[in-house]
Amino acid sequence: EPKKDFKVAWSIYVGWMPWGYAADTGIVKKWADKYGITIEVTQFNDYVESINQYTAGAYDAVTVTNMDALSIPSAGGVDTTAVIVGDFSAGNDAVILKDGATLADIKGRNVNLVEFSVSHYLLARALDSVGMSEQDVKVVNTADPDMVGAFQTPDVTAMVTWNPMVSEIVKLPGATKVFDSSQIPGEIIDLMVANTQVLADNPDFGKALAGIWYDTVTVMASDTPEGAAARAAMGAASGTDQAGFEDQLAATKLFAKPADAVGFVTSPDLSKTMDHVRGFLFDKGLLGSGAPSADVIGIELPGGAVLGDTGNVKLRFSDTYMKLAADGAL
Amino acid sequence: MTALTVERVWKEYGDQIVLENISLEVAPRAFVALVGPSGCGKTTFLRMLLGQEQPTRGRILLDGAPLPPEPGPDRGVVYQRYSVFPHLTVLGNVMFGPELRASRRLGRTFGATRRRIEEQARTMIGEVGLEGAETKYPAQLSGGMQQRLALAQALMMQPRVLLLDEPFGALDPGIRADIHVLMKRLWNEVPMTVVMVTHDLREAFSLATRIIAFERTRTRTEELERYGATITKDIVLWPPRVAGQRTMFEIDTLPGRDDPALFAAPSGTTR
Amino acid sequence: MTALTVERVWKEYGDQIVLENISLEVAPRAFVALVGPSGCGKTTFLRMLLGQEQPTRGRILLDGAPLPPEPGPDRGVVYQRYSVFPHLTVLGNVMFGPELRASRRLGRTFGATRRRIEEQARTMIGEVGLEGAETKYPAQLSGGMQQRLALAQALMMQPRVLLLDEPFGALDPGIRADIHVLMKRLWNEVPMTVVMVTHDLREAFSLATRIIAFERTRTRTEELERYGATITKDIVLWPPRVAGQRTMFEIDTLPGRDDPALFAAPSGTTR
Amino acid sequence: MRWINRRPSRGATLVLHCLPFALLIVAYLIGSAIRLEANPNDKLLPSLATLADTVNRMAFQPDPRTGDYLLWSDTAASLWRLFAGLGISTALALVIGLLIGLLPVMRATLAPFIAFVSMVPPLALLPILFIVMGLGEASKIALIVIGVAPILIRDLSLSAQALPREQIVKAETLSASTWLIGLRVVLPQVLPRLLTSLRLQLGPAFLFLIAAEAISADSGLGYRIFLVRRYLSMDVIFPYVAWITLLAVIGDRLIDLARRRVFPWSELEGAR
Amino acid sequence: MRWINRRPSRGATLVLHCLPFALLIVAYLIGSAIRLEANPNDKLLPSLATLADTVNRMAFQPDPRTGDYLLWSDTAASLWRLFAGLGISTALALVIGLLIGLLPVMRATLAPFIAFVSMVPPLALLPILFIVMGLGEASKIALIVIGVAPILIRDLSLSAQALPREQIVKAETLSASTWLIGLRVVLPQVLPRLLTSLRLQLGPAFLFLIAAEAISADSGLGYRIFLVRRYLSMDVIFPYVAWITLLAVIGDRLIDLARRRVFPWSELEGAR
Ligand SMILES: Nc1ncnc2c1ncn2[C@@H]1O[C@H](COP(=O)(O)OP(=O)(O)OP(=O)(O)O)[C@@H](O)[C@H]1O
Ligand SMILES: Nc1ncnc2c1ncn2[C@@H]1O[C@H](COP(=O)(O)OP(=O)(O)OP(=O)(O)O)[C@@H](O)[C@H]1O
Ligand SMILES: [Mg+2]
Ligand SMILES: [Mg+2]
């Protein structure tokens, strides 16, 4: 049913910092007012909790990666649409070894990572690339805020994590980045997703989200004093400074122009990526304990093609709102 | 008319019979001393008079009417310890009962009512000899002063029956003598019936008008559970003491009050 | 030879002078009763004899040698309460001292040593009339039995001096009479000097060979802090009692022991 | 003389008081020096200079983004949550604890349930909590309440039950109703005990506060610690931890002072 | 009759005991039914059937990946850590607590420091802990120790100090040395109190265990809860939380039973 008040959750990560900046600087209010709605933007320190809250219905939209969107809300029966494809990771996620020069050295080690996260996926893809599998290593679940500290302990010799931890860890003596997401470009995608039903009933909400996003990233990506100030503010909000933030940004392929994002989602590569992802999730039993195959959940791509079960489409990639932004029709 | 009537009362705790078939009539304004070996059920009996426990069989009447099943302001009590409220001052403790009675919502009074109660309380504090200690807390008083305070507190309610459970057992002998004098005076002046449990025969003889001894008559181990205590002695003191009257024979303020012949009771009742 | 010598002892707590210039000679095997009003420093004096507190000025000698600055096995003590260890049985409590003395590492003995100590302990338990209660814990004993136990425990160490701080104050009169008989017998049989603090003049007169009264001589409020208590009375009982001997005049097992004339002490010293 | 009888003098006591703190500081300085020598960029044990710098930045320089003095705004946010959480817990404990302690019927109904609830690990139920209470202040305060209130309730009901039965009977003979017994006999006597329990729960309350702020917040002491933890900024974490500890110690002292001021008789009681 | 004097009968007591639990279950079932109607795949409040299914899978079916029965292997891992942590805490409390309680010199040295340490929020110091102790079992056990030991030490030293001074003097007159007083007078009397404190610390110990396992682990009850939290599998979290609560309640009862068995006199003491 149509409504006026919407809640958006975001968590602290380089690709999502614009949401906090937009809320702080009034961009959110500007766009909400334009469509006669209100949007409450809530910051989470804990990424998983933000997705859980969205899945449980407490929020209308949330920032999430493509993989987690499939494994958490979609597998939890919440029909979810990706409104904005903000960026993909091009180095933000990495496999780091202590005392090892190449990825092959990882064989037989304990690998510390957040289990079932994109790090886990990255590890699987990395091992794949050198003909190994997860059987060749032992995974130890480790909480993301503690990665930097954990890496300095003697018994940790291999780690998969993301920024800002990666940039802290590679500065440590003995740390070598042996694989990162730039080697699987476009596979780890950072999205803003919304509940499909809510979006269908309130297209204005989707338009407002797109408006906010592109307004903000335009400022942020610009090489002006305002742009620098925005990046500094985002850096401070994520606990670092402007330089640290720009480091992280450099490892992120940000779609500052809506047309680029549209191009990305409509390319056939997305289907290939999602197939990889769902295969990985099915392997780990994350598509539901009784799932017979990776096809249980249908993934709709822009244009209407469906990957998997067409009767159970729960994740949809849409170019509608980004296209409106690209066309200046917001 | 009889103040207290106890009719064929039994008290059992589970399988254990504590009191067996107690019948008793206590005249108004009597001062009954209850003695007996430890564990024979004196406190239990007092608790039943108070309404804190119910008899298993039999019944207890107060002025002819059955006793209400819970303690109330017509029966006052002074225990050996825990008799005053540690969080109230002396004045607060003495005013407590009347304040509760006057204010059912807050338990506090203000203005004229309060002044009236306070005045009564100060008079009572004077009666028991605690003037000057009004603002002290019980923990700042000696044991003897605490028991005086407990008496004053109970008397403020003008109970028809005052129940005392070894009230002076914890006191030093000197202080005990003082408080005996006080107790006797209060009993003479306030219209009430007193029942006092004591371990001290001397105390019983120097205060009471009547002494009742509880005892188990069967004491073989295997019988202990099955048979309770009964009244084994019921001595009315001679010369009789009557409340409000000073008899010629009033002995207990004379130096000879401790004449051993008077309290050479049969051994075993004082344990 | 003198067992205990107290030479011009003062005791002050901060600014407050508690005891003022106490000098005293106690003969070996004397039984000294210490009386005086509450707060006059009786316990403090006992603590100094025990070595738990040090005199501010003056000194205390035991058989001519200065008293060690901390309690030791030559001086036994029985308090009004807390006198036995709640976590040990009766037997364990009585064996405790000898076991500690025999085993400095573990505080426990085994085999022959243990049997020897246990035998002595059982004899002592018999002496104080606790046979049959060997496996009970103190909490399962009555107050009187606990104090007997405390006596037995202290006597096992064969102390040269036994210090008692109101040891029977918490007991019922009947029980107290029993324990007085026991105390007298033990004092006759065990070679020791006894110093006993009591509030009860009757007790003092029925047990001691000598009664010492402490009192503050200046009692105006502003003087209370500045002047301590001193010895105001020092009565050697007549006919003299001598440990180990039964005199013809031994009165306290006769029925007349409570003759009021004997303890008509000046008022004010009993509290 | 036995060690048990040896009492250090005034001066020696003071020195001994400070000794372990001094040792801790020295150990830190040595560890810090060693690590910084090996890697001048080491963040685990920052030097005193770095620490002082950070404290100055957090406490006395306005944050460029928000213009706030971060340490103070974090403290204000956290203390507000803490007060609210402890206040609600105390109120709950007073009402429920007294009911349980006073009325046999309520005791039968609630005591086993409270005992059960006090054993539930609150952190595991965080997701539910956030969904029911939302992410605002409510859920953070609720976590403190859930963690602290059952213990307070249990403590309070136990101390209400520990009052001698004789006092209750005595009050009845003074014409008190159940309500008046609760209000005038039991309540004033359990309040000092409640303050003491509250002191003991200060530590756990801070713990739950930090845990809640770690999930979702945009200010607060726990928020800051978790935010900078990703960068292992120990130069921020150490001062914050020290500051939290100091706050807890001050709170502890203040509550005890309040107890002694407001309930002078409770001190006398203990002194007997 | 006043409410304060109304005692429910045996049967009524039993019914009242169960009432709040029954209400809780009914509330859950209703909530679950409502949510499942809106979204049959809802994971927040799974149906009883789903819960039973999951319990069966976790407890009685071997995990396809490792071949373990997950609930039992998690329980074993967690309980081991818990026992180790509580054991070390108890040992520390015995040694340090007794020293503080017994010797004035140690009291002057350690008491203020322990009071300070007990106020430090342990979760905030986790990074340090991990770096010092490594990511293995040691750091998880250490977190429990850091969280629990200061409280136990303080409790124990207070109860050692609360022993009447007369007992110590008495022991001295029975020729006891400081060592023997500690061993034979103070230690046996504080042990029952230690067990009681330990019971009260079971809840916090589980809390710290879960927090530590959430940081880094490959098995354990807390690990599983935080792992499945990633996809909001409340069908796993609820049974795990209930199981942890049950374990805590059982532990509580067992420790109390042990106290009464091993120290029969401590019961008598209380009964007086
Ligand atoms: N609530 C109770 N439940 C079970 N037994 C009880 C209860 N109260 C008292 N008794 C038992 O009843 C008997 C009498 O106890 P009571 O306290 O009345 O004795 P008493 O004569 O007052 O003894 P004392 O002189 O020691 O005070 C005792 O054997 C006691 O164990
Ligand atoms: N450790 C202490 N510090 C300060 N003052 C003390 C100390 N111990 C005792 N006093 C004071 O010394 C005085 C004597 O106390 P003590 O206990 O010796 O009296 P007492 O004669 O044994 O009294 P009672 O008959 O009440 O036992 C009292 O005024 C008391 O307040
Ligand atoms: Mg009784
Ligand atoms: Mg004394």
PDB file of C-alpha atoms in Angstrom, chain E residues 65-188:
ATOM      1  CA  ARG E  65      30.505 -30.842   5.986  1.00  0.00           C
ATOM      2  CA  THR E  66      32.308 -31.981   9.150  1.00  0.00           C
ATOM      3  CA  GLY E  67      30.385 -35.086  10.199  1.00  0.00           C
ATOM      4  CA  ASP E  68      29.920 -33.608  13.706  1.00  0.00           C
ATOM      5  CA  TYR E  69      26.674 -33.338  15.568  1.00  0.00           C
ATOM      6  CA  LEU E  70      26.826 -29.560  15.677  1.00  0.00           C
ATOM      7  CA  LEU E  71      24.918 -28.859  18.893  1.00  0.00           C
ATOM      8  CA  TRP E  72      27.032 -31.298  20.844  1.00  0.00           C
ATOM      9  CA  SER E  73      30.367 -30.308  19.374  1.00  0.00           C
ATOM     10  CA  ASP E  74      29.521 -26.639  19.954  1.00  0.00           C
ATOM     11  CA  THR E  75      28.471 -27.384  23.517  1.00  0.00           C
ATOM     12  CA  ALA E  76      31.616 -29.347  24.200  1.00  0.00           C
ATOM     13  CA  ALA E  77      33.816 -26.570  22.839  1.00  0.00           C
ATOM     14  CA  SER E  78      32.020 -23.880  24.809  1.00  0.00           C
ATOM     15  CA  LEU E  79      31.812 -25.779  28.052  1.00  0.00           C
ATOM     16  CA  TRP E  80      35.487 -26.558  27.899  1.00  0.00           C
ATOM     17  CA  ARG E  81      36.271 -22.855  27.586  1.00  0.00           C
ATOM     18  CA  LEU E  82      33.793 -22.014  30.301  1.00  0.00           C
ATOM     19  CA  PHE E  83      35.230 -24.545  32.729  1.00  0.00           C
ATOM     20  CA  ALA E  84      38.770 -23.462  32.009  1.00  0.00           C
ATOM     21  CA  GLY E  85      37.857 -19.793  32.431  1.00  0.00           C
ATOM     22  CA  LEU E  86      35.909 -20.296  35.611  1.00  0.00           C
ATOM     23  CA  GLY E  87      38.512 -22.693  36.974  1.00  0.00           C
ATOM     24  CA  ILE E  88      41.328 -20.221  36.456  1.00  0.00           C
ATOM     25  CA  SER E  89      39.211 -17.401  37.862  1.00  0.00           C
ATOM     26  CA  THR E  90      38.413 -19.452  40.926  1.00  0.00           C
ATOM     27  CA  ALA E  91      42.036 -20.359  41.475  1.00  0.00           C
ATOM     28  CA  LEU E  92      43.080 -16.723  41.089  1.00  0.00           C
ATOM     29  CA  ALA E  93      40.317 -15.599  43.404  1.00  0.00           C
ATOM     30  CA  LEU E  94      41.385 -18.095  46.018  1.00  0.00           C
ATOM     31  CA  VAL E  95      45.006 -17.072  45.995  1.00  0.00           C
ATOM     32  CA  ILE E  96      44.671 -13.325  45.522  1.00  0.00           C
ATOM     33  CA  GLY E  97      41.402 -12.968  47.410  1.00  0.00           C
ATOM     34  CA  LEU E  98      42.770 -14.768  50.428  1.00  0.00           C
ATOM     35  CA  LEU E  99      45.991 -12.783  50.365  1.00  0.00           C
ATOM     36  CA  ILE E 100      44.041  -9.537  50.234  1.00  0.00           C
ATOM     37  CA  GLY E 101      41.619 -10.649  52.888  1.00  0.00           C
ATOM     38  CA  LEU E 102      44.299 -11.956  55.183  1.00  0.00           C
ATOM     39  CA  LEU E 103      47.363  -9.765  54.970  1.00  0.00           C
ATOM     40  CA  PRO E 104      47.132  -6.003  55.542  1.00  0.00           C
ATOM     41  CA  VAL E 105      50.173  -5.474  53.332  1.00  0.00           C
ATOM     42  CA  MET E 106      48.635  -7.287  50.382  1.00  0.00           C
ATOM     43  CA  ARG E 107      45.370  -5.513  51.005  1.00  0.00           C
ATOM     44  CA  ALA E 108      47.078  -2.144  50.771  1.00  0.00           C
ATOM     45  CA  THR E 109      48.858  -3.216  47.601  1.00  0.00           C
ATOM     46  CA  LEU E 110      46.158  -4.962  45.626  1.00  0.00           C
ATOM     47  CA  ALA E 111      42.706  -3.948  46.839  1.00  0.00           C
ATOM     48  CA  PRO E 112      42.511  -0.551  45.085  1.00  0.00           C
ATOM     49  CA  PHE E 113      43.992  -2.020  41.917  1.00  0.00           C
ATOM     50  CA  ILE E 114      41.493  -4.870  41.805  1.00  0.00           C
ATOM     51  CA  ALA E 115      38.650  -2.424  42.441  1.00  0.00           C
ATOM     52  CA  PHE E 116      39.895  -0.410  39.473  1.00  0.00           C
ATOM     53  CA  VAL E 117      40.377  -3.420  37.217  1.00  0.00           C
ATOM     54  CA  SER E 118      36.900  -4.697  37.982  1.00  0.00           C
ATOM     55  CA  MET E 119      35.504  -1.513  36.477  1.00  0.00           C
ATOM     56  CA  VAL E 120      37.387  -1.787  33.161  1.00  0.00           C
ATOM     57  CA  PRO E 121      35.004  -2.861  30.392  1.00  0.00           C
ATOM     58  CA  PRO E 122      36.696  -6.057  29.158  1.00  0.00           C
ATOM     59  CA  LEU E 123      35.103  -6.047  25.716  1.00  0.00           C
ATOM     60  CA  ALA E 124      36.837  -2.796  24.865  1.00  0.00           C
ATOM     61  CA  LEU E 125      40.225  -4.366  25.482  1.00  0.00           C
ATOM     62  CA  LEU E 126      39.637  -7.346  23.220  1.00  0.00           C
ATOM     63  CA  PRO E 127      42.146  -6.278  20.530  1.00  0.00           C
ATOM     64  CA  ILE E 128      44.966  -6.164  23.057  1.00  0.00           C
ATOM     65  CA  LEU E 129      43.884  -9.461  24.461  1.00  0.00           C
ATOM     66  CA  PHE E 130      43.943 -11.114  21.067  1.00  0.00           C
ATOM     67  CA  ILE E 131      47.326  -9.793  20.224  1.00  0.00           C
ATOM     68  CA  VAL E 132      48.811 -10.827  23.533  1.00  0.00           C
ATOM     69  CA  MET E 133      47.120 -14.191  23.793  1.00  0.00           C
ATOM     70  CA  GLY E 134      46.652 -15.088  20.140  1.00  0.00           C
ATOM     71  CA  LEU E 135      43.361 -16.019  18.555  1.00  0.00           C
ATOM     72  CA  GLY E 136      43.165 -19.536  19.959  1.00  0.00           C
ATOM     73  CA  GLU E 137      41.506 -20.862  23.046  1.00  0.00           C
ATOM     74  CA  ALA E 138      43.773 -18.825  25.313  1.00  0.00           C
ATOM     75  CA  SER E 139      42.231 -15.479  24.517  1.00  0.00           C
ATOM     76  CA  LYS E 140      38.659 -16.749  24.926  1.00  0.00           C
ATOM     77  CA  ILE E 141      39.481 -18.221  28.291  1.00  0.00           C
ATOM     78  CA  ALA E 142      41.354 -15.053  29.186  1.00  0.00           C
ATOM     79  CA  LEU E 143      38.306 -12.910  28.421  1.00  0.00           C
ATOM     80  CA  ILE E 144      36.230 -14.969  30.834  1.00  0.00           C
ATOM     81  CA  VAL E 145      38.961 -14.684  33.439  1.00  0.00           C
ATOM     82  CA  ILE E 146      39.295 -10.924  32.992  1.00  0.00           C
ATOM     83  CA  GLY E 147      35.555 -10.482  33.223  1.00  0.00           C
ATOM     84  CA  VAL E 148      34.917 -12.778  36.146  1.00  0.00           C
ATOM     85  CA  ALA E 149      38.042 -12.960  38.291  1.00  0.00           C
ATOM     86  CA  PRO E 150      38.080  -9.381  39.663  1.00  0.00           C
ATOM     87  CA  ILE E 151      34.531  -9.778  40.969  1.00  0.00           C
ATOM     88  CA  LEU E 152      35.331 -13.140  42.513  1.00  0.00           C
ATOM     89  CA  ILE E 153      38.510 -11.778  44.072  1.00  0.00           C
ATOM     90  CA  ARG E 154      36.675  -8.841  45.545  1.00  0.00           C
ATOM     91  CA  ASP E 155      33.869 -11.009  46.882  1.00  0.00           C
ATOM     92  CA  LEU E 156      36.277 -13.479  48.385  1.00  0.00           C
ATOM     93  CA  SER E 157      38.491 -10.899  50.011  1.00  0.00           C
ATOM     94  CA  LEU E 158      35.445  -9.158  51.455  1.00  0.00           C
ATOM     95  CA  SER E 159      34.117 -12.369  52.905  1.00  0.00           C
ATOM     96  CA  ALA E 160      37.544 -13.218  54.308  1.00  0.00           C
ATOM     97  CA  GLN E 161      37.641  -9.798  55.946  1.00  0.00           C
ATOM     98  CA  ALA E 162      34.132 -10.249  57.252  1.00  0.00           C
ATOM     99  CA  LEU E 163      35.196 -13.176  59.403  1.00  0.00           C
ATOM    100  CA  PRO E 164      35.088 -12.019  63.020  1.00  0.00           C
ATOM    101  CA  ARG E 165      38.503 -10.796  64.120  1.00  0.00           C
ATOM    102  CA  GLU E 166      37.930 -12.877  67.246  1.00  0.00           C
ATOM    103  CA  GLN E 167      38.286 -16.061  65.210  1.00  0.00           C
ATOM    104  CA  ILE E 168      41.684 -15.036  63.951  1.00  0.00           C
ATOM    105  CA  VAL E 169      42.869 -14.119  67.431  1.00  0.00           C
ATOM    106  CA  LYS E 170      41.474 -17.353  68.744  1.00  0.00           C
ATOM    107  CA  ALA E 171      43.413 -19.280  66.121  1.00  0.00           C
ATOM    108  CA  GLU E 172      46.551 -17.432  67.136  1.00  0.00           C
ATOM    109  CA  THR E 173      46.037 -18.519  70.726  1.00  0.00           C
ATOM    110  CA  LEU E 174      45.811 -22.045  69.329  1.00  0.00           C
ATOM    111  CA  SER E 175      49.345 -21.581  67.934  1.00  0.00           C
ATOM    112  CA  ALA E 176      48.357 -20.997  64.309  1.00  0.00           C
ATOM    113  CA  SER E 177      50.797 -19.215  61.999  1.00  0.00           C
ATOM    114  CA  THR E 178      49.599 -16.868  59.262  1.00  0.00           C
ATOM    115  CA  TRP E 179      49.819 -19.750  56.811  1.00  0.00           C
ATOM    116  CA  LEU E 180      47.813 -22.059  59.023  1.00  0.00           C
ATOM    117  CA  ILE E 181      45.207 -19.383  59.686  1.00  0.00           C
ATOM    118  CA  GLY E 182      44.797 -18.967  55.953  1.00  0.00           C
ATOM    119  CA  LEU E 183      44.709 -22.685  55.296  1.00  0.00           C
ATOM    120  CA  ARG E 184      42.638 -23.976  58.154  1.00  0.00           C
ATOM    121  CA  VAL E 185      40.528 -21.071  59.397  1.00  0.00           C
ATOM    122  CA  VAL E 186      39.865 -18.666  56.560  1.00  0.00           C
ATOM    123  CA  LEU E 187      40.005 -20.859  53.454  1.00  0.00           C
ATOM    124  CA  PRO E 188      37.425 -23.429  54.554  1.00  0.00           C
TER     125      PRO E 188
END
